[in-house]
Each structure stands twice: as C-alpha cells, then as structure tokens.
Coordinates of C-alpha atoms in Angstrom, one line a residue:
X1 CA -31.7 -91.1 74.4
X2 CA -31.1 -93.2 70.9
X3 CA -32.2 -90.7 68.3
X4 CA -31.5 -91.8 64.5
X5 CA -29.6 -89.5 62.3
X6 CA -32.7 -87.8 61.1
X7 CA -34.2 -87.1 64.1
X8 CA -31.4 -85.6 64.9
X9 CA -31.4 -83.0 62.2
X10 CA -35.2 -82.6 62.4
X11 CA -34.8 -81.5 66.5
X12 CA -32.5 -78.7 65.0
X13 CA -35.8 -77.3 63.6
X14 CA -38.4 -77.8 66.0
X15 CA -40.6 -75.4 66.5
X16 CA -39.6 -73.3 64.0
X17 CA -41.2 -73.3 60.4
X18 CA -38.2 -74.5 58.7
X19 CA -39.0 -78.8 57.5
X20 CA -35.9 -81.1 57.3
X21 CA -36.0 -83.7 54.1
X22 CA -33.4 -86.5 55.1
X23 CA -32.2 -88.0 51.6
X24 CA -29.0 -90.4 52.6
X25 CA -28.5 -93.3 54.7
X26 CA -30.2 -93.4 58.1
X27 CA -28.6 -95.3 61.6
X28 CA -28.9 -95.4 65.5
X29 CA -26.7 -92.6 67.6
X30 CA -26.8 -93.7 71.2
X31 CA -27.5 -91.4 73.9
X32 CA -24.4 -89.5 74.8
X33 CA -22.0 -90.1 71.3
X34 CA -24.0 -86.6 70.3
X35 CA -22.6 -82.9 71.7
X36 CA -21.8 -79.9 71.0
X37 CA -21.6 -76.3 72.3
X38 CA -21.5 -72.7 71.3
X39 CA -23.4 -73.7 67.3
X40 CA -26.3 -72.5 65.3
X41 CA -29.1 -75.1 64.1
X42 CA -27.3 -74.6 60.6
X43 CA -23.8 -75.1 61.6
X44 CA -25.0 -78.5 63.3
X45 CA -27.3 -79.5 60.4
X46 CA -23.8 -79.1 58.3
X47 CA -21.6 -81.4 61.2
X48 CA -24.9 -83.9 60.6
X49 CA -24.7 -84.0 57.0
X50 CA -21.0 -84.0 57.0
X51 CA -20.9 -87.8 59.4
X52 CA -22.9 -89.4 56.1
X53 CA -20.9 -87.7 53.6
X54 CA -23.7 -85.5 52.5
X55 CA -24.2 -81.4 52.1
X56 CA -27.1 -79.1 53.1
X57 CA -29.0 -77.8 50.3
X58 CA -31.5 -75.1 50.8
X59 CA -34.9 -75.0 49.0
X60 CA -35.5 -72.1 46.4
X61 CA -38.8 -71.9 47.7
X62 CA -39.7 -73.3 50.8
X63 CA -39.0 -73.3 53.8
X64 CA -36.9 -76.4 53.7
X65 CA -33.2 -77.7 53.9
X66 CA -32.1 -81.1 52.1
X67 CA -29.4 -83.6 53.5
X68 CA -28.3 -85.5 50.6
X69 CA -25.1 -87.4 49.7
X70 CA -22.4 -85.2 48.5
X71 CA -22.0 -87.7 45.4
X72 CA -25.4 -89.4 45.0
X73 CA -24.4 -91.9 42.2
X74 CA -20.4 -92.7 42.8
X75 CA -18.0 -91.5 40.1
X76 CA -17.4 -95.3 39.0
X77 CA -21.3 -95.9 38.1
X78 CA -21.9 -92.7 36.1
X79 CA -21.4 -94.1 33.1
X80 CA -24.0 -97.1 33.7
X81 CA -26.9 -95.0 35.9
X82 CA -29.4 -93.0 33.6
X83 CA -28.5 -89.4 33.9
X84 CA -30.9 -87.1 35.6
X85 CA -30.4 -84.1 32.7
X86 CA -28.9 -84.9 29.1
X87 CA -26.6 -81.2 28.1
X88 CA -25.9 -81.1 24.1
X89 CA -23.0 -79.1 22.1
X90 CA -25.7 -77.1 20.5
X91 CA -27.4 -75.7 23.6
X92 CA -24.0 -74.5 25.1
X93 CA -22.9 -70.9 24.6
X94 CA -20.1 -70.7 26.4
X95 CA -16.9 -73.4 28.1
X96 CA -14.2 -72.8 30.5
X97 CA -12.5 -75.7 32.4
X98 CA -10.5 -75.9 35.3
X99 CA -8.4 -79.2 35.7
X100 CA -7.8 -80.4 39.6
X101 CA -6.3 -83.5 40.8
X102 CA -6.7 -85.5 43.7
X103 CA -4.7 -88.4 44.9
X104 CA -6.0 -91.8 43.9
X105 CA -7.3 -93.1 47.7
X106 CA -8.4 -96.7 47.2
X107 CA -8.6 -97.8 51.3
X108 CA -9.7 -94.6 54.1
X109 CA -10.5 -95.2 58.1
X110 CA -13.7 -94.1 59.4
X111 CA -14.0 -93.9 63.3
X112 CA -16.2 -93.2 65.8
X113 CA -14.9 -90.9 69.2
X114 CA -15.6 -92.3 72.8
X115 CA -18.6 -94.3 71.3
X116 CA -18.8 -96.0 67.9
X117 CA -17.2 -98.2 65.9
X118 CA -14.2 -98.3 63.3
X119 CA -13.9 -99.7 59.8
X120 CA -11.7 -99.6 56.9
X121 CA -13.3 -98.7 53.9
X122 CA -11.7 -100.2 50.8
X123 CA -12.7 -99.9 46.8
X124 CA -14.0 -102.6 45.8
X125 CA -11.5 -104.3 43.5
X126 CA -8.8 -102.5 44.4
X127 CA -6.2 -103.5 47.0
X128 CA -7.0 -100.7 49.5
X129 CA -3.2 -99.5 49.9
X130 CA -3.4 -95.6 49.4
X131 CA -5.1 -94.2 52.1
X132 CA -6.9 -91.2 52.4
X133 CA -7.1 -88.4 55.4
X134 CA -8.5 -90.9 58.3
X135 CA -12.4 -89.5 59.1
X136 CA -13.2 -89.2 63.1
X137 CA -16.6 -88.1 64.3
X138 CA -18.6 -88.4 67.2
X139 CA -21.7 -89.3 64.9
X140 CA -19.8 -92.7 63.8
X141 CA -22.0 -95.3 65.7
X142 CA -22.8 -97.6 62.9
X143 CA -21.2 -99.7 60.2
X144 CA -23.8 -98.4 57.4
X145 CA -22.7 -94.7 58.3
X146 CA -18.9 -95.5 58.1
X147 CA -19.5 -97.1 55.2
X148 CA -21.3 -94.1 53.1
X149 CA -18.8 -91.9 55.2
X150 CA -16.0 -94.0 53.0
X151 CA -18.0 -94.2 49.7
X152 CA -17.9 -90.2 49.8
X153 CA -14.3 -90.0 50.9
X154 CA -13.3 -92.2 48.0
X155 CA -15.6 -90.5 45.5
X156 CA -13.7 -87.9 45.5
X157 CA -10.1 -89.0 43.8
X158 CA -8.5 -88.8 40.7
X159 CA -8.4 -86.5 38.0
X160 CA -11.0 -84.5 37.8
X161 CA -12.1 -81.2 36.0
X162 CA -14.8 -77.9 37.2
X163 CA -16.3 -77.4 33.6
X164 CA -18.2 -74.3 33.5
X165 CA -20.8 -74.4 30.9
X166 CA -23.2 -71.1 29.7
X167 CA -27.0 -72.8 28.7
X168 CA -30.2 -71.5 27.6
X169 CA -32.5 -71.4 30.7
X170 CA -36.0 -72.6 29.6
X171 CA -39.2 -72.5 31.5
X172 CA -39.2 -76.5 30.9
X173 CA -37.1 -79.0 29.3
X174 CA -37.3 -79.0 25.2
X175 CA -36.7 -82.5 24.3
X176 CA -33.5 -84.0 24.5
X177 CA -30.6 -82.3 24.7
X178 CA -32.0 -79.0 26.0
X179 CA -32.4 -79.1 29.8
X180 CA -34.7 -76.9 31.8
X181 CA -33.2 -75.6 35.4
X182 CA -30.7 -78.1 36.0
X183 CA -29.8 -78.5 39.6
X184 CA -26.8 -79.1 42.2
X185 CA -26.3 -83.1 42.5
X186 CA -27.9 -84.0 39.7
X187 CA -25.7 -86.4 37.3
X188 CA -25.1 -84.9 33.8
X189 CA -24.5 -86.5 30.1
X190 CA -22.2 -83.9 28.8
X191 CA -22.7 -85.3 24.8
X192 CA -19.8 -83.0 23.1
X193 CA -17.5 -82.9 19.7
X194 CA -14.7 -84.8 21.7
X195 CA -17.4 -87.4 22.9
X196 CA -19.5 -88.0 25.9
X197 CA -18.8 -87.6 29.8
X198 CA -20.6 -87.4 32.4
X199 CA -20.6 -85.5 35.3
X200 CA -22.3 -84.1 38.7
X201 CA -23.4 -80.9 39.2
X202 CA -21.9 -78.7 41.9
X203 CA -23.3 -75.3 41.6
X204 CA -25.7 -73.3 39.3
X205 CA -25.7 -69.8 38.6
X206 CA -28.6 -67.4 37.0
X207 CA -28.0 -64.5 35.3
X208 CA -30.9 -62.4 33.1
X209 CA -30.4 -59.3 30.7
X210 CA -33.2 -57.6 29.4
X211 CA -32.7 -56.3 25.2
X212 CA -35.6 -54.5 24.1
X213 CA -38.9 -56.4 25.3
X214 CA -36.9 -59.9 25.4
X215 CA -35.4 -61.1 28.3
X216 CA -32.2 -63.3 27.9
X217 CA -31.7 -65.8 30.8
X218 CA -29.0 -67.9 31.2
X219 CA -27.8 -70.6 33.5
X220 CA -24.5 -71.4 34.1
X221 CA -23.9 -74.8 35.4
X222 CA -20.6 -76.4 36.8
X223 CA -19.9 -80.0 36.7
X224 CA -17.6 -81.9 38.2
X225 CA -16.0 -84.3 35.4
X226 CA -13.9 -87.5 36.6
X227 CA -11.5 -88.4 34.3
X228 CA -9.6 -92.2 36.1
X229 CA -13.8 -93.5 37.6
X230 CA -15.8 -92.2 35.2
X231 CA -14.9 -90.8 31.7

C-alpha cells in the first residue's frame, strides 16, 4: 500500500518501545517501489534516511532515533541563517584541523528504480556542468525527495576542513560565546583571531578527569568548515 516516508520508518519500530521523530522532507512511496531482505530495523532506518539525504541520530536519553538532513541549513546560507550555538576564541582550549577537498558538483541525477521518477538537480545559479556520482534508489518516488536527495549531494563540495575544537562543558550556556552541550547538526559561529566562520557540527566527544574534588569536563566538538559556499 502507499505509505509516506515516515510511516515507513515508524513500521520499523512497531511494537517495540523505540519512537521515530521524522525531521526532513516527507512524500508518497507507492506500494511495491519499497523492498528489502535479509536487514535489521536499524540498517533500513539508515537506507530510509539515506533516500532524503538525512542520517540517524540516536537520543542520549530516550528511547528514540532522529531522521534529519545530513546538512540542515545548506553550506551557501550559513552565513545568512542565525547560528544554533555561537563558539568564541576565549572558550577554546585546544585546535587541530584537518583540510579535505571535494570536487566542486554544481548539476547531480537523482533516480528512482522500477518505480519513480528522475530529475537533474542543478545549483541554482550555476550552470549545472560538473556532475556528481548519479544517486539511484528504490525510495525515489517524488520530485520533493529527489530534490533534497540533490540539495544534500551538492552540499557536500568544495573545500572544506574537520576543525577539532577542545571547549569548557557547562551545565548550561554562559552568555554569549560560551556554549553549553553543543550537538551534531547544529550550525556553528566559529568567531576566531583570523575572523569568523561558520560551520556544522558532525560529531561531539566527552571526556571528564577528576583533580582533587573538581571535576574537569570537556567537550570536543568537530565542525565541518566550507571554505568555496560558506566562509
């Protein structure tokens, strides 16, 4: 039967404890385009996630998993979208940078199997000549899902940089500047010496070492800086 995309991911949970919270672009899968054998619930959540361009994120506390868009704000409106955290100079203890490149896709195809459509995503303003690796999946049944399939594809281009960056983990944010727990996905002001970027983050790690009766607890947070979209 037609299912949407969320419903979908929501029957790999039934009647288990586990919630699905379905944060990306939603459209119609006729009956028949969806199939697969021999996978777990998770392994089809990630083929789910993967048709919209999104990841699985897992909740630190409940009993939940998040679909969301692999890039939530596209590299070329960071600079114009209000940040979700603001990180300062003073707060960071610690920097290490690791530069990585990716070809600068403008134009990528995004196809459906033996049902679904076919479209040519294209950058706006840009002549759509430089194509990236053509994306086929069963799941491709709608023009709204090949289109955020596309907008993901083409996120992810250009110079780019992991910066590593060791910060103060505080119970709750202390004004600006001075972030509490920041979190994967969330967009990033980076305001350094150099000048500002901005950036998403991509992973955060926890580390706490106890001296004396004080506990020291830091947060190590990677973001994923764009150079040729963003800044």
């Amino acid at each position: 039967a037609t299912r949407t995309m969320q419903q979908l991911a929501e029957a790999e949970v039934a009647g288990t404890d586990v919630t699905v919270q379905y944060d990306t672009v939603d459209w119609l899968v006729p009956g028949g385009a969806w199939h697969y054998d021999s996978q777990t619930p998770m392994s089809a959540l990630l083929h789910i996630a993967a048709a919209a361009g999104a990841v699985v994120q897992s909740d630190p506390a409940l009993p939940q998993v998040r679909i969301a868009p692999r890039y939530p704000v596209s590299p070329w409106d960071w600079t114009t979208t209000a940040p979700d955290v603001q990180i300062q100079d003073d707060i960071v203890t610690g920097e290490r940078l690791q530069l990585q490149s990716r070809p600068q896709f403008d134009a990528v195809i995004v196809a459906g199997e033996k049902v679904g459509v076919a479209a040519r995503v294209i950058r706006e303003g840009e002549a759509g000549q430089t194509y990236a690796p053509q994306q086929i999946d069963q799941l491709m049944t709608h023009a709204d899902g090949t289109r955020e399939r596309g907008r993901n594809v083409l996120a992810d281009r250009g110079g780019q940089a992991a910066v590593e960056h060791d910060i103060p983990l505080f119970p709750a944010p202390l004004g600006t500047g001075e972030p509490g727990l920041v979190l994967p996905l969330q967009l990033a002001r980076r305001v350094a010496a150099e000048g500002t970027w901005h950036g998403v983050a991509t992973a955060v790690r926890i580390n706490a070492t106890r001296q004396g009766a004080a506990v020291d607890v830091v947060q190590t947070v990677t973001l994923e800086r764009h150079y040729t979209d963003a800044d």
